[in-house]
Amino acid sequence: MATKKKAKAKSRTAAKRPAKKVVKLKARKPAAKKSNGHAPPRPSSRPWGEAGKALEGVKILDFTHVQSGPTCTQLLAYMGADVIKVERPGVGDITRTQLRDVKGQDSLYFTMLNGSKRSITIDSKHPTGKAILDRLVKECDILVENFAPGALDRMGLTWEHIHKLNPRMIVASVKGFGPGPYEDCKVYENVAQCAGGSASTTGFRDGPPLVTGAQIGDSGTGLHLALGIVTALFQRTRTGRGQKVLCAMQDGVLNLARVKLRDQQRLAHGPLTEYSQYGEGVPFGEATPRAGNDSGGGQPGWIVKCKGWESDPNAYIYFITQAPVWAAICDLIGKPEWKTDADYATPPARLPRLRQIFDTIEEWTKTMTKFEVMEKCNAHDIPVGPILSMRELADEPSLRATGTVVEVDHPGRGKYLTVGNPIKLSDSPAVVRRSPLLGEHTEEILRDVLGYSAKEVAEIKASGAITAPEKPAKAAAA
Ligand code: COA
């Protein structure tokens, strides 16, 4: 009965309502796109990888030396930029002769950081050298340098001078410190690791601060600089003008160590429960402590021994006790009862027992090689990391196949391995060529890039601006 009433009432109101009008909406025209000054071209129809390199046409005046700057320009060269490395005649980048392994030949230190570049020798303090540099400034898109503070200005290449010659020029620099009390200091890798917060948080609690093998100060800052450069290049497509790009090594290291600054702030609200120091009952001090091999994230981890550890320094594996696979871990290591035991079943319950848990895991991993452990764990999605030696990485076929490890041939030293481009662009495969000999491309660049005639090149040569000063006869004979 009630339902009949409702149905009647519904049909009465429906009768009173005017019939619904179906309005047909016209397709709206897409709003006119605001131009950003560079309309993108139509998508290329060329096969992938054959539409030119990503940075093709970009010319870099490379004033870098040692590691940080060269890391940056090598990457840009791999991406297709024409990197013109300026070196002092007869001397070159100091690393050419540092840590030499083959007598009289460019060191691996140099060759592995300067691939795919061209080398021109110019004395930047010689008047003719200065004139050539001015021409290079006008011709190039980017100047990259990592001299000690003030050195570029002392060469006369101030920002004002460069910008006047070429308003489109991007001037990119690595310095040890940004503006502040230490801005004038010279800085090397380990200085940056220490000043950027990495060393104070690396190592074991009861030992001294440690530097890491990964060159986060030099190569890390070079990477930051490369990003700054391509970003400035992109902005230039709108503004038409260059800008200064500065990466301080201290800033770069701190950026990479940001999780430790996170922990510094967490300390104000209590102990860092994922640090094994918490489980061991050791009180925390005022600063983020060194955490040994504790994982920096929320999933506890540690390095444990594998079969052969007594004689092989790399027979170890990093083992992560990720919560979702805890049950699988318990089964694998022969502790199925830990799945339900209140002392082990949940992540918070495990935190005070991490030492004991990893000792138990280690009893299991010690019965197998690191690769066997990896196979067993990966079958259950348990994340583990075998400690791979440089030898193992050099021989790893998959790294050769992807171009991450590349063999190149050098006229002086023969074949050597280098690290190719770790950044893979699907439409711009990396171009990895051997490093240049000192001044190998001097004449080629003077002629083809700067347009000097053969007569002018001869005059430049005679001026002493691109060649090493003759050794006095006595010294040469000695
Ligand atoms: N022709 C003539 N002179 C040249 C030249 C050329 N082609 N190229 C470089 N030089 C000169 C410079 O003009 C400068 O001379 P000046 O001091 O009289 O002005 C000198 O060579 C280079 O100086 P500098 O950068 O101080 O070299 P260094 O070997 O004394 O110091 C560093 C090396 C790395 C400590 C320093 O360059 C630095 O702190 N750089 C910034 C931070 C950095 O990148 N560090 C990491 C390096 S991996």
Coordinates of C-alpha atoms and ligand atoms in Angstrom, one line a residue:
M1 CA 0.0 0.0 0.0
A2 CA 2.7 2.5 1.1
T3 CA 4.6 1.7 -2.1
K4 CA 1.5 2.4 -4.3
K5 CA 1.1 5.8 -2.6
K6 CA 4.7 6.7 -3.2
A7 CA 4.5 5.7 -6.9
K8 CA 1.3 7.9 -7.3
A9 CA 3.0 10.9 -5.6
K10 CA 6.0 10.4 -7.9
S11 CA 4.0 10.4 -11.1
R12 CA 2.0 13.5 -9.9
T13 CA 5.2 15.5 -9.4
A14 CA 6.6 14.2 -12.7
A15 CA 3.5 15.4 -14.5
K16 CA 3.8 18.9 -13.0
R17 CA 7.5 19.2 -14.1
P18 CA 8.2 20.6 -17.6
A19 CA 9.7 18.1 -20.1
K20 CA 13.4 17.9 -19.9
K21 CA 15.2 19.7 -22.8
V22 CA 18.2 18.0 -24.2
V23 CA 20.7 20.7 -24.9
K24 CA 23.3 19.7 -27.4
L25 CA 26.7 21.2 -26.4
K26 CA 28.9 22.4 -29.2
A27 CA 32.4 21.0 -29.1
R28 CA 34.5 23.8 -27.6
K29 CA 37.5 25.1 -29.4
P30 CA 40.7 24.3 -27.5
A31 CA 41.9 27.4 -25.7
A32 CA 44.6 29.1 -27.7
K33 CA 47.9 27.9 -26.2
K34 CA 50.0 30.7 -24.7
S35 CA 53.3 30.7 -26.6
N36 CA 56.4 30.2 -24.6
G37 CA 58.5 31.5 -27.4
H38 CA 59.6 28.3 -28.9
A39 CA 56.9 26.3 -30.7
P40 CA 57.9 22.7 -30.6
P41 CA 58.6 21.2 -34.0
R42 CA 56.4 18.4 -35.4
P43 CA 57.3 15.0 -34.0
S44 CA 60.2 13.5 -36.0
S45 CA 59.4 10.6 -38.2
R46 CA 63.0 9.4 -38.2
P47 CA 63.7 6.0 -36.5
W48 CA 64.4 6.2 -32.8
G49 CA 68.0 7.0 -32.1
E50 CA 68.5 8.5 -35.5
A51 CA 67.1 12.0 -34.9
G52 CA 70.3 13.5 -33.8
K53 CA 71.8 13.5 -30.3
A54 CA 70.0 15.3 -27.4
L55 CA 72.6 18.1 -27.1
E56 CA 73.6 18.2 -30.8
G57 CA 74.7 21.7 -31.8
V58 CA 75.5 22.7 -28.2
K59 CA 79.1 23.9 -27.9
I60 CA 80.8 23.8 -24.5
L61 CA 83.9 25.8 -23.6
D62 CA 85.2 23.4 -21.1
F63 CA 87.6 24.9 -18.6
T64 CA 87.3 22.1 -16.1
H65 CA 90.0 20.0 -14.5
V66 CA 90.5 17.2 -11.9
Q67 CA 87.1 15.5 -11.3
S68 CA 84.1 17.5 -10.5
G69 CA 83.9 19.7 -13.6
P70 CA 85.1 17.0 -16.0
T71 CA 82.4 14.6 -14.7
C72 CA 79.8 17.2 -15.8
T73 CA 81.2 18.0 -19.2
Q74 CA 81.8 14.3 -20.0
L75 CA 78.1 13.6 -19.4
L76 CA 77.1 16.4 -21.6
A77 CA 79.5 15.1 -24.3
Y78 CA 77.9 11.7 -24.0
M79 CA 74.6 13.4 -24.6
G80 CA 76.0 14.9 -27.9
A81 CA 77.4 18.3 -27.0
D82 CA 80.6 19.4 -28.6
V83 CA 82.9 19.8 -25.6
I84 CA 86.0 21.8 -26.3
K85 CA 88.4 21.2 -23.4
V86 CA 90.9 24.1 -22.9
E87 CA 94.2 23.0 -21.4
R88 CA 97.4 24.8 -20.6
P89 CA 100.0 24.1 -23.3
G90 CA 102.5 21.4 -22.5
V91 CA 100.8 20.7 -19.1
G92 CA 97.1 20.0 -19.5
D93 CA 94.7 18.9 -16.9
I94 CA 96.8 17.9 -13.9
T95 CA 95.2 14.5 -13.8
R96 CA 96.8 13.5 -17.1
T97 CA 99.9 12.6 -15.1
Q98 CA 98.3 11.7 -11.7
L99 CA 98.1 8.1 -10.6
R100 CA 99.8 7.0 -13.9
D101 CA 99.7 3.3 -14.6
V102 CA 101.3 3.3 -18.0
K103 CA 104.6 5.2 -18.3
G104 CA 104.4 8.4 -20.3
Q105 CA 100.7 7.9 -21.1
D106 CA 97.5 9.7 -20.0
S107 CA 96.3 8.2 -16.7
L108 CA 93.1 6.4 -16.2
Y109 CA 92.2 9.2 -13.9
F110 CA 92.1 11.5 -16.9
T111 CA 90.9 9.2 -19.6
M112 CA 87.9 8.0 -17.6
L113 CA 86.7 11.6 -17.0
N114 CA 87.3 13.2 -20.4
G115 CA 85.8 10.9 -23.0
S116 CA 84.0 12.2 -26.0
K117 CA 85.7 15.6 -25.7
R118 CA 88.1 17.6 -27.9
S119 CA 91.3 19.1 -26.5
I120 CA 92.7 22.5 -27.4
T121 CA 95.7 24.0 -25.8
I122 CA 95.6 27.7 -25.1
D123 CA 97.7 29.8 -22.7
S124 CA 94.9 31.9 -21.1
K125 CA 97.3 34.5 -19.9
H126 CA 98.9 35.1 -23.3
P127 CA 97.5 38.1 -25.2
T128 CA 96.9 35.9 -28.3
G129 CA 95.5 33.2 -26.1
K130 CA 93.0 35.7 -24.6
A131 CA 91.9 36.7 -28.1
I132 CA 91.3 33.1 -29.0
L133 CA 89.3 32.6 -25.8
D134 CA 87.2 35.6 -26.6
R135 CA 86.4 34.1 -29.9
L136 CA 85.5 30.8 -28.2
V137 CA 83.2 32.7 -25.8
K138 CA 81.4 34.2 -28.7
E139 CA 81.1 30.8 -30.4
C140 CA 80.0 28.6 -27.5
D141 CA 76.8 28.2 -25.6
I142 CA 78.2 27.2 -22.2
L143 CA 81.4 27.8 -20.3
V144 CA 82.1 25.3 -17.5
E145 CA 84.8 25.8 -15.0
N146 CA 85.9 24.5 -11.6
F147 CA 89.0 26.6 -10.9
A148 CA 89.8 27.9 -7.4
P149 CA 87.7 30.9 -6.5
G150 CA 88.8 34.0 -8.4
A151 CA 91.0 32.2 -11.0
L152 CA 88.6 32.7 -13.9
D153 CA 88.3 36.4 -13.1
R154 CA 92.1 36.7 -13.0
M155 CA 92.2 35.3 -16.5
G156 CA 90.0 38.3 -17.5
L157 CA 87.0 36.1 -18.0
T158 CA 84.7 37.9 -15.6
W159 CA 80.9 37.4 -15.9
E160 CA 80.6 41.0 -17.2
H161 CA 83.2 40.4 -19.9
I162 CA 81.7 37.1 -21.0
H163 CA 78.1 38.4 -20.9
K164 CA 79.1 41.4 -23.0
L165 CA 80.8 39.2 -25.6
N166 CA 78.0 36.7 -25.6
P167 CA 74.7 37.5 -23.8
R168 CA 73.5 33.9 -24.5
M169 CA 76.5 32.3 -22.7
I170 CA 75.7 30.1 -19.7
V171 CA 78.6 30.2 -17.2
A172 CA 78.6 27.2 -14.9
S173 CA 80.9 26.8 -12.0
V174 CA 81.8 24.3 -9.3
K175 CA 83.2 25.8 -6.1
G176 CA 83.9 24.1 -2.8
F177 CA 81.6 26.4 -0.8
G178 CA 78.9 28.8 -1.6
P179 CA 79.0 32.4 -0.5
G180 CA 79.9 32.6 3.2
P181 CA 82.9 32.3 5.5
Y182 CA 84.6 29.5 3.4
E183 CA 83.9 30.8 -0.1
D184 CA 87.6 31.4 -0.9
C185 CA 88.7 27.9 0.1
K186 CA 90.1 25.3 -2.3
V187 CA 88.2 22.1 -1.9
Y188 CA 88.8 18.5 -2.9
E189 CA 86.4 15.4 -2.7
N190 CA 87.0 14.4 0.9
V191 CA 86.9 18.0 2.1
A192 CA 83.4 18.2 0.7
Q193 CA 82.3 14.9 2.1
C194 CA 83.4 16.1 5.5
A195 CA 81.9 19.6 5.2
G196 CA 78.7 18.4 3.6
G197 CA 77.6 16.1 6.5
S198 CA 78.4 12.8 4.9
A199 CA 81.5 11.9 6.9
S200 CA 79.9 12.6 10.3
T201 CA 77.1 10.2 9.5
T202 CA 79.2 7.4 7.9
G203 CA 81.1 4.7 9.7
F204 CA 80.5 2.9 13.0
R205 CA 79.4 4.6 16.2
D206 CA 82.5 3.6 18.0
G207 CA 84.9 4.6 15.2
P208 CA 86.0 7.8 13.5
P209 CA 84.0 9.5 10.8
L210 CA 84.5 7.9 7.4
V211 CA 84.6 9.0 3.8
T212 CA 82.8 6.9 1.2
G213 CA 84.4 5.4 -2.0
A214 CA 81.6 6.9 -4.2
Q215 CA 82.8 10.4 -5.2
I216 CA 79.8 12.2 -4.0
G217 CA 81.7 15.5 -3.6
D218 CA 83.3 15.6 -7.0
S219 CA 81.2 13.5 -9.3
G220 CA 78.1 14.2 -7.3
T221 CA 78.5 17.9 -7.7
G222 CA 79.3 17.5 -11.4
L223 CA 76.0 15.8 -11.8
H224 CA 74.2 18.6 -10.0
L225 CA 76.0 21.1 -12.3
A226 CA 74.9 19.2 -15.5
L227 CA 71.3 19.4 -14.4
G228 CA 71.7 23.2 -13.7
I229 CA 73.2 23.6 -17.2
V230 CA 70.5 21.9 -19.2
T231 CA 67.9 23.7 -17.1
A232 CA 69.6 27.0 -17.9
L233 CA 69.7 26.0 -21.6
F234 CA 66.0 25.3 -21.5
Q235 CA 65.2 28.7 -19.9
R236 CA 67.4 30.4 -22.5
T237 CA 65.1 29.1 -25.2
R238 CA 62.5 31.5 -23.7
T239 CA 64.6 34.4 -22.4
G240 CA 67.4 34.4 -25.0
R241 CA 70.0 35.1 -22.4
G242 CA 72.5 33.0 -20.4
Q243 CA 72.9 32.9 -16.7
K244 CA 75.3 31.9 -14.0
V245 CA 75.0 28.3 -12.6
L246 CA 76.8 27.6 -9.4
C247 CA 77.1 24.3 -7.6
A248 CA 79.0 24.3 -4.3
M249 CA 80.4 20.9 -3.4
Q250 CA 79.2 21.3 0.2
D251 CA 75.7 21.9 -1.0
G252 CA 75.8 19.0 -3.4
V253 CA 76.9 16.6 -0.6
L254 CA 74.3 17.9 1.8
N255 CA 71.7 17.4 -0.8
L256 CA 72.8 13.7 -1.1
A257 CA 72.9 13.4 2.6
R258 CA 69.5 15.0 3.2
V259 CA 68.0 11.9 5.0
K260 CA 70.6 12.5 7.7
L261 CA 69.4 16.1 8.1
R262 CA 65.9 14.6 8.3
D263 CA 67.1 12.4 11.2
Q264 CA 68.7 15.4 12.9
Q265 CA 65.3 17.0 13.2
R266 CA 63.6 13.7 14.2
L267 CA 66.0 13.5 17.2
A268 CA 64.1 16.4 18.8
H269 CA 61.1 14.1 19.1
G270 CA 62.8 11.0 20.4
P271 CA 65.3 8.3 19.6
L272 CA 65.8 7.0 16.0
T273 CA 64.2 3.7 16.5
E274 CA 65.4 2.1 13.2
Y275 CA 69.0 2.7 14.2
S276 CA 70.5 -0.4 15.8
Q277 CA 71.9 1.8 18.6
Y278 CA 68.3 2.1 19.8
G279 CA 67.9 -1.7 20.1
E280 CA 71.2 -1.8 21.9
G281 CA 70.0 0.7 24.5
V282 CA 72.7 3.3 23.6
P283 CA 71.4 6.8 24.2
F284 CA 71.4 9.3 21.3
G285 CA 73.5 12.5 21.5
E286 CA 72.7 15.8 20.0
A287 CA 73.6 15.1 16.4
T288 CA 72.6 12.4 13.9
P289 CA 75.0 9.5 14.8
R290 CA 77.0 7.2 12.5
A291 CA 74.8 4.2 11.8
G292 CA 77.2 1.6 10.5
N293 CA 75.3 -0.4 7.9
D294 CA 71.9 0.4 9.2
S295 CA 69.4 1.1 6.4
G296 CA 68.7 4.8 6.0
G297 CA 65.0 4.1 5.3
G298 CA 62.2 2.6 7.3
Q299 CA 63.0 -1.0 6.4
P300 CA 65.8 -2.4 8.7
G301 CA 68.9 -3.8 6.9
W302 CA 72.4 -4.9 7.5
I303 CA 75.4 -6.4 5.8
V304 CA 75.8 -10.1 6.5
K305 CA 78.5 -12.6 5.8
C306 CA 78.2 -15.2 3.0
K307 CA 80.1 -18.4 2.2
G308 CA 83.8 -17.6 1.7
W309 CA 83.9 -14.5 3.8
E310 CA 87.0 -15.7 5.6
S311 CA 89.2 -15.2 2.5
D312 CA 87.0 -13.0 0.2
P313 CA 86.6 -9.4 1.4
N314 CA 83.5 -9.1 -0.7
A315 CA 81.6 -12.3 0.3
Y316 CA 78.9 -10.3 1.9
I317 CA 75.3 -9.3 1.1
Y318 CA 73.1 -6.5 2.2
F319 CA 69.9 -8.0 3.6
I320 CA 66.7 -5.9 4.1
T321 CA 64.0 -7.2 6.4
Q322 CA 61.2 -5.6 4.5
A323 CA 57.9 -6.0 6.5
P324 CA 55.7 -7.4 3.7
V325 CA 58.1 -10.4 3.2
W326 CA 58.8 -11.1 6.8
A327 CA 57.0 -14.4 6.7
A328 CA 59.0 -15.6 3.7
I329 CA 62.3 -14.5 5.5
C330 CA 61.3 -16.5 8.6
D331 CA 60.6 -19.6 6.5
L332 CA 63.8 -19.3 4.6
I333 CA 66.1 -18.9 7.6
G334 CA 64.4 -21.7 9.5
K335 CA 62.5 -19.6 12.0
P336 CA 58.8 -20.1 11.1
E337 CA 57.9 -19.6 14.7
W338 CA 58.9 -15.9 14.4
K339 CA 55.9 -15.3 12.2
T340 CA 53.6 -15.5 15.1
D341 CA 55.9 -14.9 18.1
A342 CA 54.8 -11.5 19.6
D343 CA 58.5 -10.6 20.0
Y344 CA 59.1 -10.8 16.2
A345 CA 55.8 -10.7 14.4
T346 CA 55.6 -6.9 14.0
P347 CA 58.1 -4.3 12.8
P348 CA 58.0 -2.4 16.1
A349 CA 58.5 -5.6 18.1
R350 CA 61.6 -6.4 16.0
L351 CA 63.3 -3.1 16.4
P352 CA 65.0 -3.8 19.8
R353 CA 66.0 -7.2 18.5
L354 CA 67.6 -6.3 15.2
R355 CA 71.1 -7.4 16.2
Q356 CA 69.9 -10.8 17.1
I357 CA 67.7 -11.1 14.0
F358 CA 70.6 -10.2 11.7
D359 CA 72.9 -12.6 13.5
T360 CA 70.4 -15.4 12.9
I361 CA 70.0 -14.4 9.2
E362 CA 73.8 -14.4 8.9
E363 CA 74.0 -18.0 10.2
W364 CA 71.8 -18.9 7.1
T365 CA 73.6 -16.6 4.5
K366 CA 77.0 -18.0 5.6
T367 CA 76.0 -21.4 4.2
M368 CA 75.7 -20.0 0.6
T369 CA 77.5 -17.7 -1.8
K370 CA 76.2 -14.2 -2.1
F371 CA 74.7 -15.1 -5.5
E372 CA 73.0 -18.2 -4.1
V373 CA 71.5 -16.0 -1.3
M374 CA 70.4 -13.5 -4.0
E375 CA 68.7 -16.2 -6.0
K376 CA 66.9 -17.7 -3.0
C377 CA 65.7 -14.3 -1.7
N378 CA 64.7 -12.8 -5.1
A379 CA 62.4 -15.8 -5.6
H380 CA 60.4 -14.4 -2.6
D381 CA 60.9 -10.7 -3.5
I382 CA 63.2 -10.2 -0.6
P383 CA 65.5 -7.3 -1.5
V384 CA 69.2 -8.1 -1.1
G385 CA 72.3 -6.6 -2.5
P386 CA 75.4 -8.6 -3.1
I387 CA 78.6 -6.7 -2.4
L388 CA 80.0 -6.6 -5.9
S389 CA 83.7 -5.9 -6.3
M390 CA 85.0 -3.6 -9.0
R391 CA 86.4 -6.7 -10.7
E392 CA 83.0 -8.3 -10.8
L393 CA 81.5 -5.1 -12.2
A394 CA 84.1 -4.8 -14.9
D395 CA 83.4 -8.3 -16.0
E396 CA 79.6 -8.1 -15.8
P397 CA 78.2 -8.8 -19.3
S398 CA 74.9 -7.0 -18.7
L399 CA 76.7 -3.8 -17.9
R400 CA 78.7 -4.1 -21.1
A401 CA 75.5 -4.8 -23.0
T402 CA 73.8 -1.6 -21.8
G403 CA 76.8 0.6 -22.4
T404 CA 77.3 1.4 -18.7
V405 CA 80.7 -0.2 -18.9
V406 CA 82.5 0.5 -22.2
E407 CA 85.8 -0.5 -23.6
V408 CA 87.5 2.2 -25.7
D409 CA 90.8 2.1 -27.6
H410 CA 93.5 4.8 -26.9
P411 CA 96.4 5.4 -29.3
G412 CA 98.8 5.7 -26.4
R413 CA 97.7 3.3 -23.8
G414 CA 95.6 0.8 -25.7
K415 CA 92.3 -0.5 -24.6
Y416 CA 90.8 0.7 -21.3
L417 CA 87.4 0.4 -19.6
T418 CA 85.4 3.5 -18.8
V419 CA 81.9 4.1 -17.3
G420 CA 79.6 5.1 -20.1
N421 CA 76.4 7.1 -19.7
P422 CA 74.4 5.9 -16.7
I423 CA 71.5 7.9 -18.0
K424 CA 69.8 6.2 -20.9
L425 CA 67.9 8.3 -23.4
S426 CA 65.8 6.2 -25.8
D427 CA 66.2 8.7 -28.7
S428 CA 69.8 9.7 -28.0
P429 CA 72.1 6.8 -27.4
A430 CA 75.3 7.9 -25.7
V431 CA 78.4 8.6 -27.8
V432 CA 81.4 7.3 -25.8
R433 CA 84.7 8.0 -27.4
R434 CA 88.2 7.9 -26.0
S435 CA 89.7 10.9 -24.3
P436 CA 91.7 13.3 -26.4
L437 CA 95.4 13.6 -26.3
L438 CA 96.7 17.0 -25.0
G439 CA 96.0 19.6 -27.7
E440 CA 94.9 16.9 -30.2
H441 CA 92.3 19.2 -31.7
T442 CA 93.9 22.6 -31.4
E443 CA 94.3 23.3 -35.1
E444 CA 91.0 21.7 -36.0
I445 CA 89.1 23.9 -33.6
L446 CA 91.0 27.1 -34.6
R447 CA 90.2 26.3 -38.2
D448 CA 86.8 24.8 -38.2
V449 CA 85.1 26.3 -35.1
L450 CA 86.8 29.7 -35.0
G451 CA 87.4 30.2 -38.7
Y452 CA 91.1 31.1 -38.5
S453 CA 92.9 30.8 -41.9
A454 CA 96.0 28.6 -42.3
K455 CA 98.1 31.7 -42.2
E456 CA 96.5 32.9 -39.0
V457 CA 97.0 29.5 -37.4
A458 CA 100.6 29.6 -38.3
E459 CA 100.9 33.0 -36.7
I460 CA 99.1 31.8 -33.6
K461 CA 101.5 28.9 -33.3
A462 CA 104.5 31.2 -33.7
S463 CA 103.1 33.5 -30.9
G464 CA 103.5 30.8 -28.3
A465 CA 99.8 31.0 -27.2
I466 CA 99.0 27.4 -28.0
T467 CA 102.3 25.7 -27.6
A468 CA 104.4 25.0 -24.6
P469 CA 107.4 27.3 -24.2
E470 CA 110.6 25.8 -25.5
K471 CA 112.7 24.3 -22.8
P472 CA 116.1 26.0 -22.5
A473 CA 118.8 23.9 -24.3
K474 CA 120.5 23.1 -21.0
A475 CA 117.4 22.0 -19.2
A476 CA 116.3 20.0 -22.3
A477 CA 119.7 18.2 -22.4
A478 CA 119.6 17.4 -18.7
Ligands
COA1 N1 96.5 28.8 -19.3 C1 97.2 29.5 -18.3 N2 96.9 29.3 -17.0 C2 95.9 28.4 -16.7 C3 95.2 27.7 -17.7 C4 95.6 27.9 -19.0 N3 95.0 27.2 -20.0 N4 94.3 26.9 -17.1 C5 94.5 27.1 -15.8 N5 95.4 28.0 -15.5 C6 95.8 28.6 -14.3 C7 94.7 29.5 -13.7 O1 94.7 30.7 -14.3 C8 95.1 29.5 -12.2 O2 96.2 30.4 -12.0 P1 96.1 31.6 -11.0 O3 95.8 31.0 -9.6 O4 97.4 32.2 -11.1 O5 95.0 32.5 -11.3 C9 95.6 28.0 -12.1 O6 96.0 27.6 -13.3 C10 94.5 27.1 -11.7 O7 94.4 27.3 -10.4 P2 93.5 26.4 -9.4 O8 92.2 26.2 -9.8 O9 93.8 27.1 -8.1 O10 94.3 25.0 -9.4 P3 94.9 24.2 -8.2 O11 95.5 23.0 -8.7 O12 95.8 25.1 -7.3 O13 93.6 23.9 -7.3 C11 91.5 22.9 -6.9 C12 92.8 22.8 -7.6 C13 90.6 21.7 -7.4 C14 91.7 22.7 -5.4 C15 90.8 24.2 -7.2 O14 90.7 24.4 -8.6 C16 89.4 24.3 -6.6 O15 89.2 24.5 -5.4 N6 88.3 24.2 -7.4 C17 87.0 24.4 -7.1 C18 86.4 23.2 -6.3 C19 86.6 21.9 -7.1 O16 86.2 21.8 -8.2 N7 87.2 20.9 -6.5 C20 87.2 19.6 -6.9 C21 88.2 19.3 -7.8 S1 87.9 17.6 -8.3

